[in-house]
Tab-separated table of N, CA and C in Angstrom:
chain	number	residue	atom	x	y	z
U	1	UNK	N	42.908	82.396	150.156
U	1	UNK	CA	42.895	82.487	148.706
U	1	UNK	C	43.967	81.543	148.163
U	2	UNK	N	43.621	80.802	147.207
U	2	UNK	CA	44.549	79.808	146.678
U	2	UNK	C	45.494	80.482	145.673
U	3	UNK	N	46.742	79.991	145.514
U	3	UNK	CA	47.743	80.634	144.653
U	3	UNK	C	47.279	80.794	143.206
U	4	UNK	N	46.493	79.861	142.727
U	4	UNK	CA	46.030	79.965	141.334
U	4	UNK	C	45.063	81.139	141.180
U	5	UNK	N	44.219	81.409	142.187
U	5	UNK	CA	43.311	82.557	142.138
U	5	UNK	C	44.092	83.869	142.153
U	6	UNK	N	45.157	83.918	142.955
U	6	UNK	CA	45.971	85.129	143.035
U	6	UNK	C	46.631	85.416	141.682
U	7	UNK	N	47.180	84.379	141.046
U	7	UNK	CA	47.828	84.553	139.750
U	7	UNK	C	46.809	85.016	138.695
U	8	UNK	N	45.618	84.419	138.718
U	8	UNK	CA	44.566	84.797	137.773
U	8	UNK	C	44.150	86.245	137.983
U	9	UNK	N	43.994	86.639	139.252
U	9	UNK	CA	43.618	88.017	139.573
U	9	UNK	C	44.709	88.983	139.115
U	10	UNK	N	45.970	88.606	139.342
U	10	UNK	CA	47.094	89.432	138.926
U	10	UNK	C	47.099	89.596	137.405
U	11	UNK	N	46.819	88.518	136.672
U	11	UNK	CA	46.772	88.593	135.209
U	11	UNK	C	45.652	89.515	134.756
U	12	UNK	N	44.495	89.447	135.436
U	12	UNK	CA	43.382	90.306	135.076
U	12	UNK	C	43.725	91.771	135.311
U	13	UNK	N	44.383	92.067	136.400
U	13	UNK	CA	44.759	93.442	136.709
U	13	UNK	C	45.736	93.952	135.651
U	14	UNK	N	46.744	93.135	135.294
U	14	UNK	CA	47.693	93.546	134.264
U	14	UNK	C	46.982	93.753	132.932
U	15	UNK	N	46.043	92.886	132.650
U	15	UNK	CA	45.303	93.002	131.395
U	15	UNK	C	44.510	94.303	131.361
U	16	UNK	N	43.885	94.643	132.445
U	16	UNK	CA	43.108	95.882	132.506
U	16	UNK	C	44.029	97.087	132.387
U	17	UNK	N	45.152	97.067	133.075
U	17	UNK	CA	46.082	98.190	132.991
U	17	UNK	C	46.617	98.331	131.571
U	18	UNK	N	46.944	97.204	130.927
U	18	UNK	CA	47.453	97.246	129.568
U	18	UNK	C	46.399	97.828	128.634
U	19	UNK	N	45.162	97.384	128.768
U	19	UNK	CA	44.081	97.889	127.935
U	19	UNK	C	43.890	99.380	128.167
U	20	UNK	N	43.887	99.819	129.408
U	20	UNK	CA	43.731	101.242	129.692
U	20	UNK	C	44.857	102.048	129.065
U	21	UNK	N	46.083	101.513	129.096
U	21	UNK	CA	47.211	102.212	128.508
U	21	UNK	C	47.047	102.387	127.011
U	22	UNK	N	46.491	101.393	126.340
U	22	UNK	CA	46.299	101.483	124.898
U	22	UNK	C	45.281	102.562	124.526
U	23	UNK	N	44.326	102.774	125.387
U	23	UNK	CA	43.301	103.758	125.070
U	23	UNK	C	43.853	105.171	124.992
U	24	UNK	N	44.957	105.422	125.669
U	24	UNK	CA	45.484	106.773	125.715
U	24	UNK	C	46.708	106.988	124.834
U	25	UNK	N	47.092	105.964	124.063
U	25	UNK	CA	48.226	106.137	123.169
U	25	UNK	C	47.823	107.010	121.988
U	26	UNK	N	48.646	107.974	121.609
U	26	UNK	CA	48.321	108.770	120.428
U	26	UNK	C	48.466	107.914	119.178
U	27	UNK	N	47.679	108.182	118.130
U	27	UNK	CA	47.815	107.397	116.913
U	27	UNK	C	49.186	107.617	116.274
U	28	UNK	N	49.770	106.546	115.796
U	28	UNK	CA	51.069	106.631	115.130
U	28	UNK	C	51.062	105.765	113.897
U	29	UNK	N	52.095	105.881	113.113
U	29	UNK	CA	52.243	105.067	111.916
U	29	UNK	C	52.328	103.582	112.238
U	30	UNK	N	52.677	103.243	113.481
U	30	UNK	CA	52.788	101.838	113.854
U	30	UNK	C	51.433	101.145	113.769
U	31	UNK	N	50.348	101.885	113.942
U	31	UNK	CA	49.019	101.293	113.883
U	31	UNK	C	48.458	101.291	112.467
U	32	UNK	N	49.080	102.043	111.577
U	32	UNK	CA	48.578	102.129	110.206
U	32	UNK	C	48.884	100.842	109.457
U	33	UNK	N	47.960	100.452	108.607
U	33	UNK	CA	48.159	99.258	107.789
U	33	UNK	C	49.119	99.615	106.665
U	34	UNK	N	50.161	98.823	106.499
U	34	UNK	CA	51.127	99.066	105.442
U	34	UNK	C	50.573	98.561	104.114
U	35	UNK	N	50.475	99.449	103.138
U	35	UNK	CA	50.019	99.072	101.804
U	35	UNK	C	51.223	99.002	100.884
U	36	UNK	N	51.212	98.071	99.946
U	36	UNK	CA	52.315	98.049	98.984
U	36	UNK	C	52.277	99.308	98.120
U	37	UNK	N	53.449	99.784	97.745
U	37	UNK	CA	53.543	100.981	96.906
U	37	UNK	C	53.570	100.520	95.452
U	38	UNK	N	52.525	100.860	94.667
U	38	UNK	CA	52.520	100.435	93.261
U	38	UNK	C	53.545	101.215	92.447
U	39	UNK	N	54.005	100.594	91.365
U	39	UNK	CA	54.931	101.246	90.447
U	39	UNK	C	54.224	101.471	89.116
U	40	UNK	N	54.309	102.706	88.617
U	40	UNK	CA	53.746	103.057	87.318
U	40	UNK	C	54.908	103.140	86.336
U	41	UNK	N	54.850	102.356	85.251
U	41	UNK	CA	55.890	102.369	84.225
U	41	UNK	C	55.398	103.160	83.015
U	42	UNK	N	56.204	104.111	82.574
U	42	UNK	CA	55.875	104.942	81.412
U	42	UNK	C	57.104	105.058	80.516
U	43	UNK	N	56.870	105.411	79.253
U	43	UNK	CA	57.952	105.645	78.298
U	43	UNK	C	57.737	107.019	77.684
U	44	UNK	N	58.807	107.799	77.572
U	44	UNK	CA	58.730	109.135	76.974
U	44	UNK	C	60.023	109.409	76.204
U	45	UNK	N	59.920	110.224	75.184
U	45	UNK	CA	61.103	110.613	74.409
U	45	UNK	C	61.845	111.731	75.154
U	46	UNK	N	63.179	111.730	75.075
U	46	UNK	CA	63.943	112.816	75.701
U	46	UNK	C	63.449	114.177	75.194
U	47	UNK	N	63.328	115.119	76.106
U	47	UNK	CA	62.894	116.474	75.770
U	47	UNK	C	61.380	116.646	75.704
U	48	UNK	N	60.608	115.597	75.894
U	48	UNK	CA	59.145	115.665	75.815
U	48	UNK	C	58.523	115.652	77.217
U	49	UNK	N	57.212	115.920	77.282
U	49	UNK	CA	56.481	115.835	78.547
U	49	UNK	C	55.473	114.692	78.459
U	50	UNK	N	55.090	114.172	79.617
U	50	UNK	CA	54.188	113.039	79.690
U	50	UNK	C	53.334	113.142	80.945
U	51	UNK	N	52.029	112.975	80.779
U	51	UNK	CA	51.131	112.936	81.938
U	51	UNK	C	51.315	111.556	82.590
U	52	UNK	N	51.771	111.536	83.828
U	52	UNK	CA	51.999	110.269	84.527
U	52	UNK	C	50.674	109.622	84.893
U	53	UNK	N	49.685	110.409	85.199
U	53	UNK	CA	48.369	109.912	85.588
U	53	UNK	C	47.504	111.085	85.989
U	54	UNK	N	46.334	110.789	86.522
U	54	UNK	CA	45.478	111.842	87.057
U	54	UNK	C	44.711	111.273	88.230
U	55	UNK	N	44.375	112.166	89.149
U	55	UNK	CA	43.722	111.765	90.392
U	55	UNK	C	42.501	112.651	90.602
U	56	UNK	N	41.348	111.994	90.762
U	56	UNK	CA	40.075	112.688	90.893
U	56	UNK	C	39.396	112.234	92.177
U	57	UNK	N	38.848	113.173	92.899
U	57	UNK	CA	38.042	112.864	94.082
U	57	UNK	C	36.687	113.546	93.880
U	58	UNK	N	35.628	112.747	93.725
U	58	UNK	CA	34.289	113.301	93.531
U	58	UNK	C	33.326	112.660	94.523
U	59	UNK	N	32.286	113.423	94.906
U	59	UNK	CA	31.234	112.863	95.746
U	59	UNK	C	30.166	112.263	94.822
U	60	UNK	N	29.148	111.593	95.346
U	60	UNK	CA	28.138	110.965	94.483
U	60	UNK	C	27.382	111.934	93.571
U	61	UNK	N	27.414	113.240	93.877
U	61	UNK	CA	26.767	114.214	92.988
U	61	UNK	C	27.736	114.736	91.927
U	62	UNK	N	28.901	114.118	91.830
U	62	UNK	CA	29.948	114.448	90.839
U	62	UNK	C	30.639	115.779	91.101
U	63	UNK	N	30.560	116.274	92.304
U	63	UNK	CA	31.294	117.493	92.656
U	63	UNK	C	32.607	117.105	93.332
U	64	UNK	N	33.633	117.898	93.080
U	64	UNK	CA	34.921	117.690	93.745
U	64	UNK	C	34.946	118.537	95.008
U	65	UNK	N	35.060	117.910	96.184
U	65	UNK	CA	35.111	118.701	97.417
U	65	UNK	C	36.283	119.679	97.414
U	66	UNK	N	37.423	119.234	96.921
U	66	UNK	CA	38.600	120.087	96.737
U	66	UNK	C	39.635	119.257	95.980
U	67	UNK	N	40.592	119.904	95.366
U	67	UNK	CA	41.587	119.142	94.593
U	67	UNK	C	42.436	118.255	95.495
U	68	UNK	N	42.868	117.157	94.932
U	68	UNK	CA	43.808	116.295	95.642
U	68	UNK	C	45.168	116.969	95.578
U	69	UNK	N	46.020	116.665	96.542
U	69	UNK	CA	47.367	117.221	96.509
U	69	UNK	C	48.348	116.114	96.145
U	70	UNK	N	49.401	116.493	95.453
U	70	UNK	CA	50.465	115.564	95.098
U	70	UNK	C	51.754	116.135	95.665
U	71	UNK	N	52.385	115.372	96.544
U	71	UNK	CA	53.660	115.789	97.128
U	71	UNK	C	54.770	114.929	96.545
U	72	UNK	N	55.877	115.546	96.236
U	72	UNK	CA	57.034	114.843	95.695
U	72	UNK	C	57.859	114.313	96.869
U	73	UNK	N	57.854	113.004	97.048
U	73	UNK	CA	58.616	112.383	98.141
U	73	UNK	C	60.069	112.188	97.722
U	74	UNK	N	60.281	111.601	96.548
U	74	UNK	CA	61.616	111.447	95.971
U	74	UNK	C	61.577	112.031	94.561
U	75	UNK	N	62.238	113.148	94.335
U	75	UNK	CA	62.193	113.756	92.997
U	75	UNK	C	62.979	112.922	91.987
U	76	UNK	N	62.648	113.052	90.713
U	76	UNK	CA	63.431	112.347	89.698
U	76	UNK	C	64.845	112.928	89.633
U	77	UNK	N	65.815	112.103	89.264
U	77	UNK	CA	67.197	112.575	89.187
U	77	UNK	C	67.466	113.376	87.917
U	78	UNK	N	66.758	113.028	86.837
U	78	UNK	CA	67.073	113.642	85.547
U	78	UNK	C	66.019	114.641	85.086
U	79	UNK	N	64.753	114.276	85.153
U	79	UNK	CA	63.671	115.139	84.690
U	79	UNK	C	63.066	115.955	85.817
U	80	UNK	N	61.882	116.491	85.540
U	80	UNK	CA	61.149	117.273	86.548
U	80	UNK	C	59.702	116.809	86.561
U	81	UNK	N	59.048	116.956	87.700
U	81	UNK	CA	57.619	116.672	87.795
U	81	UNK	C	56.915	117.967	88.148
U	82	UNK	N	55.920	118.311	87.327
U	82	UNK	CA	55.072	119.472	87.566
U	82	UNK	C	53.685	118.940	87.911
U	83	UNK	N	52.949	119.649	88.739
U	83	UNK	CA	51.590	119.234	89.098
U	83	UNK	C	50.637	120.321	88.623
U	84	UNK	N	49.601	119.896	87.876
U	84	UNK	CA	48.626	120.841	87.362
U	84	UNK	C	47.214	120.325	87.599
U	85	UNK	N	46.252	121.236	87.529
U	85	UNK	CA	44.827	120.893	87.594
U	85	UNK	C	44.282	120.945	86.176
U	86	UNK	N	43.417	119.987	85.842
U	86	UNK	CA	42.825	119.979	84.514
U	86	UNK	C	41.686	118.983	84.438
U	87	UNK	N	40.879	119.055	83.388
U	87	UNK	CA	39.719	118.165	83.268
U	87	UNK	C	40.118	116.756	82.806
U	88	UNK	N	39.532	115.749	83.452
U	88	UNK	CA	39.749	114.339	83.107
U	88	UNK	C	38.474	113.563	83.410
U	89	UNK	N	38.334	112.400	82.802
U	89	UNK	CA	37.219	111.510	83.113
U	89	UNK	C	37.556	110.679	84.348
U	90	UNK	N	36.582	110.502	85.230
U	90	UNK	CA	36.731	109.610	86.379
U	90	UNK	C	36.620	108.175	85.878
U	91	UNK	N	36.979	107.224	86.714
U	91	UNK	CA	36.910	105.815	86.306
U	91	UNK	C	36.384	104.951	87.439
U	92	UNK	N	35.236	105.319	87.993
U	92	UNK	CA	34.624	104.524	89.061
U	92	UNK	C	34.029	103.254	88.451
U	93	UNK	N	34.130	102.126	89.159
U	93	UNK	CA	33.613	100.864	88.619
U	93	UNK	C	32.077	100.857	88.567
U	94	UNK	N	31.491	100.051	87.670
U	94	UNK	CA	30.027	99.941	87.607
U	94	UNK	C	29.479	99.518	88.977
U	95	UNK	N	28.328	100.057	89.321
U	95	UNK	CA	27.733	99.753	90.625
U	95	UNK	C	28.122	100.743	91.704
U	96	UNK	N	29.222	101.462	91.510
U	96	UNK	CA	29.641	102.486	92.458
U	96	UNK	C	28.748	103.700	92.228
U	97	UNK	N	28.239	104.348	93.296
U	97	UNK	CA	27.382	105.527	93.111
U	97	UNK	C	28.055	106.635	92.289
U	98	UNK	N	29.387	106.641	92.255
U	98	UNK	CA	30.106	107.674	91.513
U	98	UNK	C	30.322	107.301	90.047
U	99	UNK	N	29.870	106.126	89.616
U	99	UNK	CA	30.093	105.712	88.224
U	99	UNK	C	29.384	106.638	87.238
U	100	UNK	N	28.319	107.322	87.647
U	100	UNK	CA	27.657	108.298	86.775
U	100	UNK	C	28.599	109.460	86.455
U	101	UNK	N	29.582	109.702	87.303
U	101	UNK	CA	30.542	110.793	87.088
U	101	UNK	C	31.525	110.465	85.969
U	102	UNK	N	31.577	109.200	85.521
U	102	UNK	CA	32.493	108.802	84.458
U	102	UNK	C	32.107	109.398	83.111
U	103	UNK	N	30.887	109.889	82.989
U	103	UNK	CA	30.378	110.368	81.696
U	103	UNK	C	30.806	111.785	81.343
U	104	UNK	N	31.347	112.514	82.297
U	104	UNK	CA	31.794	113.871	81.994
U	104	UNK	C	33.118	114.133	82.700
U	105	UNK	N	33.841	115.110	82.205
U	105	UNK	CA	35.138	115.425	82.800
U	105	UNK	C	34.952	116.198	84.103
U	106	UNK	N	35.835	115.915	85.039
U	106	UNK	CA	35.862	116.592	86.335
U	106	UNK	C	37.258	117.166	86.544
U	107	UNK	N	37.360	118.041	87.509
U	107	UNK	CA	38.661	118.614	87.846
U	107	UNK	C	39.553	117.516	88.422
U	108	UNK	N	40.754	117.402	87.879
U	108	UNK	CA	41.689	116.365	88.315
U	108	UNK	C	43.048	116.988	88.622
U	109	UNK	N	43.799	116.321	89.474
U	109	UNK	CA	45.178	116.697	89.766
U	109	UNK	C	46.060	115.793	88.917
U	110	UNK	N	46.931	116.407	88.118
U	110	UNK	CA	47.732	115.637	87.160
U	110	UNK	C	49.227	115.908	87.347
U	111	UNK	N	49.993	114.886	87.732
U	111	UNK	CA	51.451	115.041	87.723
U	111	UNK	C	51.965	114.851	86.295
U	112	UNK	N	52.813	115.760	85.861
U	112	UNK	CA	53.373	115.752	84.508
U	112	UNK	C	54.894	115.601	84.622
U	113	UNK	N	55.438	114.620	83.896
U	113	UNK	CA	56.891	114.415	83.884
U	113	UNK	C	57.478	115.129	82.671
U	114	UNK	N	58.476	115.950	82.895
U	114	UNK	CA	59.187	116.629	81.806
U	114	UNK	C	60.570	115.991	81.691
U	115	UNK	N	60.788	115.291	80.571
U	115	UNK	CA	62.050	114.581	80.351
U	115	UNK	C	63.140	115.551	79.902
U	116	UNK	N	64.357	115.318	80.347
U	116	UNK	CA	65.460	116.182	79.890
U	116	UNK	C	65.850	115.815	78.455
U	117	UNK	N	66.413	116.761	77.714
U	117	UNK	CA	66.929	116.409	76.393
U	117	UNK	C	68.209	115.582	76.559
U	118	UNK	N	68.564	114.864	75.533
U	118	UNK	CA	69.821	114.115	75.603
U	118	UNK	C	69.617	112.634	75.390
U	119	UNK	N	70.608	111.840	75.793
U	119	UNK	CA	70.556	110.406	75.526
U	119	UNK	C	69.457	109.707	76.331
U	120	UNK	N	69.035	108.550	75.811
U	120	UNK	CA	68.008	107.746	76.479
U	120	UNK	C	68.543	107.211	77.806
U	121	UNK	N	67.669	107.141	78.787
U	121	UNK	CA	68.038	106.657	80.117
U	121	UNK	C	66.754	106.391	80.888
U	122	UNK	N	66.859	105.892	82.088
U	122	UNK	CA	65.693	105.680	82.945
U	122	UNK	C	65.707	106.698	84.075
U	123	UNK	N	64.514	106.961	84.620
U	123	UNK	CA	64.386	107.901	85.732
U	123	UNK	C	63.327	107.364	86.682
U	124	UNK	N	63.420	107.705	87.941
U	124	UNK	CA	62.474	107.242	88.952
U	124	UNK	C	62.120	108.391	89.889
U	125	UNK	N	60.899	108.302	90.444
U	125	UNK	CA	60.471	109.262	91.463
U	125	UNK	C	59.377	108.606	92.289
U	126	UNK	N	59.069	109.206	93.424
U	126	UNK	CA	57.976	108.746	94.281
U	126	UNK	C	57.123	109.949	94.636
U	127	UNK	N	55.793	109.792	94.431
U	127	UNK	CA	54.863	110.854	94.797
U	127	UNK	C	53.890	110.317	95.844
U	128	UNK	N	53.319	111.240	96.595
U	128	UNK	CA	52.283	110.892	97.567
U	128	UNK	C	51.040	111.696	97.216
U	129	UNK	N	49.916	110.991	97.067
U	129	UNK	CA	48.649	111.617	96.713
U	129	UNK	C	47.799	111.672	97.972
U	130	UNK	N	47.266	112.856	98.291
U	130	UNK	CA	46.419	113.028	99.471
U	130	UNK	C	45.054	113.507	98.996
U	131	UNK	N	43.989	112.743	99.341
U	131	UNK	CA	42.646	113.130	98.891
U	131	UNK	C	42.004	114.106	99.873
U	132	UNK	N	40.771	114.503	99.589
U	132	UNK	CA	40.100	115.527	100.395
U	132	UNK	C	39.773	115.044	101.807
U	133	UNK	N	39.818	113.728	102.040
U	133	UNK	CA	39.582	113.188	103.379
U	133	UNK	C	40.874	113.031	104.176
U	134	UNK	N	42.007	113.352	103.550
U	134	UNK	CA	43.291	113.224	104.224
U	134	UNK	C	43.929	111.853	104.060
U	135	UNK	N	43.315	110.974	103.262
U	135	UNK	CA	43.899	109.663	103.019
U	135	UNK	C	45.058	109.815	102.040
U	136	UNK	N	46.180	109.185	102.350
U	136	UNK	CA	47.374	109.312	101.518
U	136	UNK	C	47.789	107.956	100.968
U	137	UNK	N	48.343	107.985	99.767
U	137	UNK	CA	48.947	106.779	99.200
U	137	UNK	C	50.141	107.218	98.369
U	138	UNK	N	51.124	106.331	98.292
U	138	UNK	CA	52.339	106.633	97.541
U	138	UNK	C	52.353	105.829	96.242
U	139	UNK	N	53.015	106.403	95.246
U	139	UNK	CA	53.172	105.749	93.957
U	139	UNK	C	54.621	105.966	93.508
U	140	UNK	N	55.299	104.872	93.122
U	140	UNK	CA	56.626	104.966	92.517
U	140	UNK	C	56.439	105.099	91.012
U	141	UNK	N	57.119	106.054	90.411
U	141	UNK	CA	57.054	106.254	88.962
U	141	UNK	C	58.381	105.852	88.342
U	142	UNK	N	58.327	104.995	87.337
U	142	UNK	CA	59.515	104.613	86.574
U	142	UNK	C	59.284	105.099	85.150
U	143	UNK	N	60.162	105.969	84.677
U	143	UNK	CA	60.030	106.520	83.336
U	143	UNK	C	61.252	106.087	82.527
U	144	UNK	N	60.986	105.405	81.417
U	144	UNK	CA	62.056	105.026	80.500
U	144	UNK	C	62.126	106.093	79.421
U	145	UNK	N	63.302	106.684	79.264
U	145	UNK	CA	63.501	107.718	78.246
U	145	UNK	C	64.047	107.049	76.993
U	146	UNK	N	63.237	107.003	75.925
U	146	UNK	CA	63.645	106.351	74.665
U	146	UNK	C	63.335	107.260	73.505
């Protein structure tokens, strides 16, 4: 056997072992695609409340399999965030099978920011939204108190 054949065979064996090892690795965040975290900018008067947004998950028949969850990753330093369920319009793009659901209100998960009374200032928080399929995304909230 010539030395080049031995080296090639050795590379193939290592390649197979490496591939086999990957098949048994448990899924981790290292394999997840990193998405940029969007920032939502809002303005609210001190002492008032503000709906930061709403999150709806509907199937093509316009039913909500279950409410989305909102977890507070980084709480605001000055105000508070409350999470409530309430009716909102969906906003699926035209051509999407769920766009028919835009015509009526559906159950939505709504984070509400409650601003503290007092002087104007800025506040920040980070929330994580988890849909009924277990898909999660984070959103940074910047609230200017004016």
